Amino acid sequence: MKTTKLNRIGVVVRDLEEAMSEYSRILGIDTWQVNDFDGRLENCRSHGRISAGSYRSARGTTSFAGEVPFELVQPTDGETPFKEFLLTKGEGICFLSVLVDDATGIEEHVTSAGLTEAHTHRIDDEVTRTFYDTRPLLGGYLVEYTATTGLPGAREVTLDGASLRGGRDPLPMSEVMHFGVLVDDVMAALPYYRDVFGIETFDMKTWQHEFGRLDDPIYRGAHESTGYFTAQGFVGDFGFEIIQVNYGDCHYNREFTDQRGAGIHHIFGWMTRDEGEWGDTCARAEDLGVPLCMGSDLRGGAAAFGYWDTFWELKGYLVEGVIRRRQPDERFANPDWTVDFTTLEGRAR
């Protein structure tokens, strides 16, 4: 079973209308498919127990620089994984919904990956949604496999994001180049990313405060000495950067894991090679109230990354932008090593 296309990024929010408005203002998502599932859910089961609950949902897709699909979820009554997430972590990316090529292969796939159901329910006797408990394996979020792109009974809601942001362009998000996931142990997570998403290779890199790696890391306007260990792997139209903080102060630990533990910290959604475009976009982000809060020049100044502080506006995560100015020296460009699971004898965990 192939799991190579992102269906939706599931973001749990406290107030659906307020969140839709902010997504319209910041990301330019003006058209939403909205559902209220109160009284419409059947066959609910949570962690193997018969349960009952409800939620509201709004589905929308960016269109300014590219198409990135979101589902905003406001838990209402009873027990759902969305309410559990909100009460234990706060607002944030609770699940990734992934399209599969053949729904009949889901059961075999989740069994072979050793996954259990966190929650399942049926909507209007038409669509069944099941969320698998990948939280301890992948780092704080659930996975939904689906062959269905829509949900029944939605009504369309249209907003005017241009007015909300005073006619400015929204923050660009062209694609999901990766989800940045914070974990306690990168190496321990890799076999599960292989099993769940089928990622066979990961480029490993230690980023620390030194020329050619993190040339000059900045956090909340201060120059900081910090370091972290990462693995990057890709599947289909999205990828992952799995991150373990080694030392120092940065947004990863002080404003994320210190409060909520492992989870999806950011979406790398935009890159440019034009210095003017980079500067204009950073200035526009400041005007929108989401300035850079962490970043650094990289690889001897050949590139730079930055996180726009969308945590409160987009509900629990940051958006990453990157500028690639030139080809870096080979000694700075290469990973420290590559983990290749195709060489694993016996293919066992």
Short mmCIF file of C-alpha atoms in Angstrom, two decimals:
data_model
loop_
_atom_site.label_atom_id
_atom_site.label_comp_id
_atom_site.label_asym_id
_atom_site.label_seq_id
_atom_site.Cartn_x
_atom_site.Cartn_y
_atom_site.Cartn_z
CA MET A 1 0.00 0.00 0.00
CA LYS A 2 1.45 3.34 -1.07
CA THR A 3 1.09 6.31 1.29
CA THR A 4 2.62 9.03 -0.83
CA LYS A 5 0.11 11.89 -0.91
CA LEU A 6 -0.86 14.25 1.88
CA ASN A 7 -4.63 14.54 2.27
CA ARG A 8 -4.96 17.01 5.16
CA ILE A 9 -2.95 18.57 7.98
CA GLY A 10 -5.20 18.19 11.02
CA VAL A 11 -4.97 21.18 13.37
CA VAL A 12 -6.92 21.17 16.64
CA VAL A 13 -8.27 24.61 17.56
CA ARG A 14 -10.35 26.07 20.38
CA ASP A 15 -12.54 28.33 18.25
CA LEU A 16 -13.22 27.29 14.65
CA GLU A 17 -14.44 30.66 13.36
CA GLU A 18 -11.53 32.55 14.91
CA ALA A 19 -9.05 30.03 13.48
CA MET A 20 -10.59 30.18 9.99
CA SER A 21 -10.29 33.95 10.09
CA GLU A 22 -6.59 33.79 11.00
CA TYR A 23 -5.86 31.18 8.31
CA SER A 24 -7.62 33.45 5.82
CA ARG A 25 -5.58 36.46 6.99
CA ILE A 26 -2.17 34.79 7.26
CA LEU A 27 -2.27 32.05 4.57
CA GLY A 28 -4.98 33.36 2.26
CA ILE A 29 -7.38 30.43 2.67
CA ASP A 30 -10.73 32.08 1.95
CA THR A 31 -12.93 29.11 0.98
CA TRP A 32 -13.80 26.50 3.61
CA GLN A 33 -15.93 23.35 3.71
CA VAL A 34 -17.45 23.42 7.19
CA ASN A 35 -19.12 20.57 9.09
CA ASP A 36 -20.77 20.24 12.49
CA PHE A 37 -20.81 16.55 13.44
CA ASP A 38 -22.97 16.86 16.54
CA GLY A 39 -25.36 13.87 16.48
CA ARG A 40 -23.87 12.57 13.23
CA LEU A 41 -21.19 10.20 14.55
CA GLU A 42 -21.82 6.49 15.00
CA ASN A 43 -19.76 3.44 16.00
CA CYS A 44 -17.36 5.58 18.03
CA ARG A 45 -14.50 3.75 19.70
CA SER A 46 -11.59 5.30 21.63
CA HIS A 47 -8.55 3.20 22.57
CA GLY A 48 -10.65 0.05 22.17
CA ARG A 49 -13.58 1.32 24.29
CA ILE A 50 -17.05 2.23 23.07
CA SER A 51 -17.25 6.01 23.33
CA ALA A 52 -19.20 9.03 22.14
CA GLY A 53 -18.15 12.49 21.05
CA SER A 54 -18.51 15.24 18.49
CA TYR A 55 -16.51 17.93 16.75
CA ARG A 56 -16.66 20.70 14.17
CA SER A 57 -14.43 20.74 11.13
CA ALA A 58 -13.34 23.21 8.42
CA ARG A 59 -11.37 22.09 5.37
CA GLY A 60 -9.47 24.54 3.21
CA THR A 61 -6.43 24.72 0.93
CA THR A 62 -3.86 27.46 0.32
CA SER A 63 -3.84 28.96 -3.17
CA PHE A 64 -1.46 31.96 -3.09
CA ALA A 65 1.84 30.16 -3.77
CA GLY A 66 0.74 26.52 -3.90
CA GLU A 67 -1.81 24.06 -2.60
CA VAL A 68 -1.39 22.93 1.01
CA PRO A 69 -4.50 21.26 2.51
CA PHE A 70 -5.68 21.83 6.08
CA GLU A 71 -8.46 20.57 8.31
CA LEU A 72 -9.18 22.70 11.36
CA VAL A 73 -10.95 20.73 14.09
CA GLN A 74 -12.77 22.14 17.12
CA PRO A 75 -13.67 19.38 19.61
CA THR A 76 -17.07 19.84 21.24
CA ASP A 77 -18.70 17.12 23.35
CA GLY A 78 -17.50 13.77 24.64
CA GLU A 79 -14.32 11.83 23.96
CA THR A 80 -12.38 12.31 20.73
CA PRO A 81 -8.65 12.33 20.00
CA PHE A 82 -9.07 16.03 19.22
CA LYS A 83 -10.33 16.86 22.70
CA GLU A 84 -7.60 14.68 24.21
CA PHE A 85 -4.99 16.62 22.24
CA LEU A 86 -6.44 20.01 23.17
CA LEU A 87 -6.60 19.20 26.89
CA THR A 88 -3.13 17.63 27.10
CA LYS A 89 -1.10 19.70 24.63
CA GLY A 90 -3.15 22.70 23.55
CA GLU A 91 -3.82 23.83 20.01
CA GLY A 92 -1.61 22.30 17.34
CA ILE A 93 -1.12 19.71 14.63
CA CYS A 94 -2.89 16.66 16.02
CA PHE A 95 -2.88 14.37 12.99
CA LEU A 96 -1.73 13.88 9.42
CA SER A 97 -4.28 12.44 7.01
CA VAL A 98 -2.63 10.49 4.19
CA LEU A 99 -4.25 9.28 0.97
CA VAL A 100 -3.71 5.63 0.13
CA ASP A 101 -3.87 4.03 -3.31
CA ASP A 102 -5.88 1.02 -2.08
CA ALA A 103 -8.06 1.13 1.05
CA THR A 104 -8.16 -2.67 1.22
CA GLY A 105 -4.48 -2.66 2.15
CA ILE A 106 -4.84 -0.46 5.24
CA GLU A 107 -5.48 -3.28 7.70
CA GLU A 108 -2.47 -5.28 6.57
CA HIS A 109 -0.28 -2.19 6.61
CA VAL A 110 -1.20 -1.05 10.13
CA THR A 111 -0.85 -4.60 11.45
CA SER A 112 2.63 -4.97 9.98
CA ALA A 113 3.59 -1.56 11.39
CA GLY A 114 2.31 -2.54 14.85
CA LEU A 115 -0.21 0.31 15.05
CA THR A 116 -3.31 0.44 17.24
CA GLU A 117 -6.42 2.54 16.86
CA ALA A 118 -6.61 5.68 18.94
CA HIS A 119 -10.12 6.44 17.70
CA THR A 120 -12.62 5.50 15.00
CA HIS A 121 -16.09 6.73 14.07
CA ARG A 122 -18.56 6.69 11.18
CA ILE A 123 -20.16 9.86 9.77
CA ASP A 124 -23.78 9.77 8.50
CA ASP A 125 -23.36 6.05 7.77
CA GLU A 126 -21.22 7.09 4.78
CA VAL A 127 -17.58 7.61 5.78
CA THR A 128 -15.50 5.90 8.46
CA ARG A 129 -12.55 7.78 9.94
CA THR A 130 -9.84 5.94 11.89
CA PHE A 131 -6.88 7.58 13.59
CA TYR A 132 -3.93 5.37 14.47
CA ASP A 133 -1.89 5.97 17.60
CA THR A 134 1.52 6.80 16.20
CA ARG A 135 2.21 9.31 18.99
CA PRO A 136 4.83 7.31 20.94
CA LEU A 137 6.43 6.06 17.71
CA LEU A 138 6.64 9.13 15.45
CA GLY A 139 6.53 12.00 17.93
CA GLY A 140 3.24 13.24 19.33
CA TYR A 141 0.73 13.04 16.46
CA LEU A 142 -1.78 10.60 14.96
CA VAL A 143 -2.05 9.26 11.41
CA GLU A 144 -5.25 8.77 9.43
CA TYR A 145 -5.11 6.62 6.29
CA THR A 146 -7.94 7.31 3.87
CA ALA A 147 -9.07 6.80 0.30
CA THR A 148 -11.71 9.54 0.72
CA THR A 149 -10.83 13.20 0.15
CA GLY A 150 -14.12 14.74 1.28
CA LEU A 151 -16.58 14.57 4.15
CA PRO A 152 -20.39 14.46 3.74
CA GLY A 153 -22.77 17.28 4.57
CA ALA A 154 -20.37 20.22 4.33
CA ARG A 155 -21.46 23.81 3.77
CA GLU A 156 -19.20 26.31 2.03
CA VAL A 157 -18.04 29.39 3.92
CA THR A 158 -16.18 32.20 2.16
CA LEU A 159 -14.01 34.82 3.91
CA ASP A 160 -12.19 37.93 2.70
CA GLY A 161 -8.58 37.52 3.76
CA ALA A 162 -7.36 40.44 1.66
CA SER A 163 -9.46 42.84 3.73
CA LEU A 164 -8.29 41.23 6.96
CA ARG A 165 -4.64 41.86 6.05
CA GLY A 166 -5.15 45.31 4.53
CA GLY A 167 -4.64 44.23 0.93
CA ARG A 168 -1.20 42.70 1.52
CA ASP A 169 -0.26 39.32 0.08
CA PRO A 170 -0.51 36.40 2.53
CA LEU A 171 2.44 34.45 3.84
CA PRO A 172 3.57 32.11 1.05
CA MET A 173 3.19 28.35 1.51
CA SER A 174 3.88 26.54 -1.74
CA GLU A 175 4.14 22.92 -0.56
CA VAL A 176 5.05 20.79 2.45
CA MET A 177 8.74 20.23 1.91
CA HIS A 178 8.84 18.76 5.39
CA PHE A 179 7.14 18.63 8.75
CA GLY A 180 9.58 19.45 11.54
CA VAL A 181 8.97 16.91 14.32
CA LEU A 182 10.57 17.24 17.74
CA VAL A 183 11.42 13.97 19.50
CA ASP A 184 13.56 12.83 22.41
CA ASP A 185 15.57 10.33 20.35
CA VAL A 186 15.94 10.68 16.58
CA MET A 187 17.57 7.30 16.00
CA ALA A 188 14.84 5.48 17.92
CA ALA A 189 12.14 7.10 15.76
CA LEU A 190 13.60 6.20 12.35
CA PRO A 191 12.46 2.55 12.14
CA TYR A 192 8.89 3.65 12.79
CA TYR A 193 9.03 6.28 10.04
CA ARG A 194 10.15 3.47 7.77
CA ASP A 195 7.29 1.20 8.89
CA VAL A 196 4.51 3.82 8.88
CA PHE A 197 5.43 5.89 5.80
CA GLY A 198 7.80 3.58 3.93
CA ILE A 199 10.77 5.97 4.11
CA GLU A 200 13.92 3.94 3.45
CA THR A 201 16.70 6.55 3.67
CA PHE A 202 17.41 9.46 6.00
CA ASP A 203 20.14 12.09 5.74
CA MET A 204 21.62 12.71 9.19
CA LYS A 205 23.07 16.05 10.21
CA THR A 206 24.19 17.70 13.42
CA TRP A 207 23.49 21.42 13.37
CA GLN A 208 25.53 23.37 15.88
CA HIS A 209 26.88 26.87 16.30
CA GLU A 210 29.92 26.82 14.03
CA PHE A 211 30.79 28.16 10.59
CA GLY A 212 29.38 25.89 7.88
CA ARG A 213 26.56 24.56 10.05
CA LEU A 214 24.66 27.16 12.09
CA ASP A 215 26.78 30.18 11.19
CA ASP A 216 24.98 32.61 13.53
CA PRO A 217 21.86 31.22 15.26
CA ILE A 218 19.37 33.81 16.49
CA TYR A 219 16.42 33.22 18.84
CA ARG A 220 14.01 36.02 19.76
CA GLY A 221 16.53 38.63 18.59
CA ALA A 222 19.44 37.27 20.64
CA HIS A 223 22.50 35.51 19.28
CA GLU A 224 22.46 32.07 20.90
CA SER A 225 24.78 29.08 20.96
CA THR A 226 22.56 26.11 20.25
CA GLY A 227 22.70 22.71 18.58
CA TYR A 228 20.42 19.91 17.42
CA PHE A 229 20.57 16.57 15.63
CA THR A 230 18.31 15.92 12.63
CA ALA A 231 17.20 13.26 10.17
CA GLN A 232 15.51 14.14 6.88
CA GLY A 233 13.44 11.67 4.87
CA PHE A 234 10.84 12.00 2.14
CA VAL A 235 7.82 10.12 0.87
CA GLY A 236 5.75 11.18 -2.13
CA ASP A 237 4.75 14.85 -1.93
CA PHE A 238 5.87 15.51 1.66
CA GLY A 239 8.74 14.80 4.01
CA PHE A 240 9.98 14.96 7.58
CA GLU A 241 12.77 16.61 9.51
CA ILE A 242 13.05 14.75 12.80
CA ILE A 243 14.81 16.87 15.40
CA GLN A 244 16.50 16.22 18.75
CA VAL A 245 17.80 19.24 20.69
CA ASN A 246 21.34 18.79 21.95
CA TYR A 247 22.00 22.01 23.87
CA GLY A 248 21.20 25.69 24.21
CA ASP A 249 18.11 27.86 24.07
CA CYS A 250 15.87 27.86 21.00
CA HIS A 251 12.18 27.76 20.10
CA TYR A 252 12.32 23.95 19.84
CA ASN A 253 12.82 23.42 23.55
CA ARG A 254 11.96 26.65 25.37
CA GLU A 255 8.63 27.27 23.63
CA PHE A 256 7.61 23.81 22.46
CA THR A 257 8.92 20.63 24.09
CA ASP A 258 9.29 22.27 27.52
CA GLN A 259 5.53 22.86 27.45
CA ARG A 260 4.08 20.00 25.39
CA GLY A 261 6.70 17.36 24.70
CA ALA A 262 7.18 15.74 21.30
CA GLY A 263 5.17 17.00 18.35
CA ILE A 264 5.06 18.70 14.96
CA HIS A 265 6.80 22.01 15.54
CA HIS A 266 6.83 23.55 12.05
CA ILE A 267 5.97 23.23 8.39
CA PHE A 268 8.72 24.03 5.89
CA GLY A 269 6.49 25.52 3.24
CA TRP A 270 8.43 28.05 1.16
CA MET A 271 11.87 28.62 -0.37
CA THR A 272 13.40 31.26 -2.62
CA ARG A 273 16.73 31.95 -4.29
CA ASP A 274 16.07 35.69 -4.57
CA GLU A 275 17.46 37.90 -1.79
CA GLY A 276 14.97 40.65 -2.54
CA GLU A 277 12.02 38.28 -2.38
CA TRP A 278 13.31 36.91 0.93
CA GLY A 279 13.59 40.39 2.42
CA ASP A 280 10.18 41.44 1.11
CA THR A 281 8.54 38.31 2.51
CA CYS A 282 10.13 38.76 5.93
CA ALA A 283 8.98 42.39 5.98
CA ARG A 284 5.46 41.38 4.98
CA ALA A 285 5.41 38.74 7.72
CA GLU A 286 6.26 41.45 10.25
CA ASP A 287 3.38 43.56 8.96
CA LEU A 288 1.09 40.55 9.41
CA GLY A 289 2.24 40.20 13.02
CA VAL A 290 4.28 37.01 12.49
CA PRO A 291 7.96 38.09 12.42
CA LEU A 292 10.90 35.71 12.39
CA CYS A 293 11.51 34.29 15.87
CA MET A 294 14.39 31.87 15.18
CA GLY A 295 16.83 31.27 12.36
CA SER A 296 20.40 31.27 11.15
CA ASP A 297 22.66 31.56 8.15
CA LEU A 298 23.72 28.07 7.09
CA ARG A 299 26.53 26.32 5.27
CA GLY A 300 28.94 29.24 5.25
CA GLY A 301 26.31 31.78 4.27
CA ALA A 302 25.14 29.83 1.23
CA ALA A 303 21.63 29.64 2.71
CA ALA A 304 19.54 30.81 5.63
CA PHE A 305 16.42 29.56 7.36
CA GLY A 306 13.90 31.28 9.55
CA TYR A 307 10.70 30.47 11.43
CA TRP A 308 7.85 32.94 11.21
CA ASP A 309 6.14 33.19 14.57
CA THR A 310 2.72 31.87 13.55
CA PHE A 311 2.31 29.84 16.74
CA TRP A 312 -0.68 31.74 18.10
CA GLU A 313 -2.20 32.78 14.77
CA LEU A 314 -2.08 29.36 13.06
CA LYS A 315 -2.66 27.48 16.31
CA GLY A 316 0.37 25.67 17.61
CA TYR A 317 3.15 25.56 15.02
CA LEU A 318 5.59 27.74 13.07
CA VAL A 319 6.10 28.21 9.32
CA GLU A 320 9.63 27.90 7.94
CA GLY A 321 11.09 29.81 5.02
CA VAL A 322 14.50 29.27 3.42
CA ILE A 323 16.70 31.27 1.07
CA ARG A 324 19.30 29.43 -0.99
CA ARG A 325 21.79 32.02 -2.18
CA ARG A 326 24.34 29.78 -3.88
CA GLN A 327 25.69 26.26 -4.01
CA PRO A 328 27.55 25.59 -0.71
CA ASP A 329 31.00 24.11 -0.47
CA GLU A 330 30.83 20.33 -0.65
CA ARG A 331 32.19 19.99 2.89
CA PHE A 332 29.16 21.94 4.15
CA ALA A 333 26.54 20.46 1.80
CA ASN A 334 26.85 16.77 2.56
CA PRO A 335 25.05 14.97 5.41
CA ASP A 336 27.14 13.55 8.22
CA TRP A 337 25.92 10.13 7.13
CA THR A 338 22.89 8.42 5.60
CA VAL A 339 20.73 5.79 7.29
CA ASP A 340 19.66 3.27 4.62
CA PHE A 341 17.08 0.70 5.69
CA THR A 342 17.39 -1.22 2.42
CA THR A 343 20.59 -2.68 3.88
CA LEU A 344 18.84 -4.01 7.00
CA GLU A 345 19.21 -7.77 7.28
CA GLY A 346 15.93 -9.53 7.87
CA ARG A 347 14.03 -6.20 7.64
CA ALA A 348 13.22 -6.44 11.37
CA ARG A 349 12.95 -3.56 13.79
#
